[in-house]
């Protein structure tokens, strides 16, 4: 059974920022492919959420083609996953609270 996904406002902003970066600095096709990779990663997480725990209760799933790590928590009882952040792997982790 799939888990329900909830995407935090911060994660939505992270994805939007990355999409707009690729759209303005590269091209629309690359930006669209970034978003497809993100959606594919969400689908994978919803079917099998038990990827590596990076810190405390936060799991992380690397996107397949882009250098981003999706951080999330799992509520096993409610079958809910909360996507907390979408983090570019070359950014300083201290940047985020």
XYZ file of N, CA and C in Angstrom, residues 14-56:
129
model
N 11.813 24.885 -2.300
C 13.078 24.317 -2.776
C 12.954 23.834 -4.215
N 11.868 23.118 -4.514
C 11.652 22.575 -5.861
C 11.428 23.712 -6.854
N 10.635 24.683 -6.460
C 10.381 25.821 -7.352
C 11.667 26.577 -7.659
N 12.487 26.793 -6.641
C 13.756 27.490 -6.834
C 14.659 26.720 -7.804
N 14.757 25.411 -7.618
C 15.589 24.583 -8.499
C 15.037 24.589 -9.928
N 13.717 24.458 -10.057
C 13.092 24.467 -11.383
C 13.385 25.788 -12.097
N 13.191 26.888 -11.390
C 13.424 28.203 -12.008
C 14.895 28.407 -12.346
N 15.778 27.889 -11.513
C 17.204 27.964 -11.811
C 17.510 27.246 -13.132
N 17.071 26.002 -13.246
C 17.323 25.250 -14.478
C 16.654 25.921 -15.677
N 15.472 26.453 -15.474
C 14.735 27.101 -16.576
C 15.461 28.352 -17.071
N 15.999 29.168 -16.171
C 16.652 30.419 -16.574
C 18.122 30.238 -16.946
N 18.807 29.338 -16.271
C 20.244 29.167 -16.506
C 20.569 28.124 -17.567
N 19.657 27.173 -17.779
C 19.914 26.120 -18.771
C 18.832 26.219 -19.846
N 17.744 25.477 -19.692
C 16.625 25.592 -20.635
C 15.388 24.890 -20.065
N 14.272 25.076 -20.750
C 12.997 24.544 -20.276
C 13.009 23.012 -20.217
N 13.638 22.371 -21.183
C 13.664 20.903 -21.218
C 14.368 20.341 -19.976
N 15.490 20.933 -19.605
C 16.219 20.473 -18.423
C 15.377 20.712 -17.166
N 14.727 21.867 -17.099
C 13.861 22.175 -15.951
C 12.709 21.175 -15.867
N 12.085 20.891 -16.995
C 10.981 19.925 -17.013
C 11.458 18.532 -16.612
N 12.650 18.156 -17.065
C 13.204 16.851 -16.697
C 13.533 16.788 -15.206
N 13.978 17.913 -14.640
C 14.193 17.975 -13.193
C 12.884 17.660 -12.461
N 11.803 18.309 -12.896
C 10.516 18.107 -12.231
C 10.025 16.671 -12.403
N 10.238 16.075 -13.579
C 9.859 14.675 -13.792
C 10.650 13.750 -12.868
N 11.942 14.037 -12.703
C 12.780 13.232 -11.816
C 12.296 13.371 -10.368
N 11.920 14.582 -9.972
C 11.388 14.803 -8.633
C 10.113 13.990 -8.431
N 9.181 14.058 -9.372
C 7.916 13.318 -9.265
C 8.171 11.807 -9.225
N 9.106 11.329 -10.026
C 9.448 9.913 -10.028
C 10.011 9.491 -8.660
N 10.843 10.344 -8.081
C 11.403 10.063 -6.758
C 10.304 10.014 -5.695
N 9.324 10.921 -5.803
C 8.201 10.901 -4.865
C 7.409 9.604 -4.992
N 7.217 9.150 -6.201
C 6.502 7.896 -6.426
C 7.253 6.730 -5.779
N 8.562 6.707 -5.945
C 9.388 5.662 -5.331
C 9.281 5.712 -3.812
N 9.375 6.919 -3.249
C 9.281 7.088 -1.796
C 7.924 6.621 -1.280
N 6.858 6.950 -1.997
C 5.512 6.584 -1.518
C 5.304 5.070 -1.513
N 5.986 4.354 -2.407
C 5.860 2.898 -2.459
C 6.790 2.195 -1.477
N 7.986 2.758 -1.272
C 8.977 2.160 -0.381
C 9.767 3.283 0.295
N 9.301 3.773 1.429
C 9.912 4.956 2.038
C 11.143 4.707 2.905
N 11.559 3.471 3.056
C 12.587 3.175 4.049
C 14.004 3.301 3.504
N 14.337 4.512 3.047
C 15.696 4.804 2.614
C 16.512 5.234 3.826
N 17.774 5.476 3.611
C 18.728 5.788 4.677
C 18.216 6.909 5.595
N 18.443 6.730 6.897
C 18.177 7.790 7.862
C 19.431 8.653 7.928
N 19.271 9.939 7.620
C 20.417 10.860 7.572
C 20.672 11.520 8.914
N 19.622 11.875 9.620
C 19.757 12.409 10.976
C 18.404 12.337 11.657
N 18.451 12.127 12.976
C 17.249 11.970 13.784
C 16.267 11.038 13.072
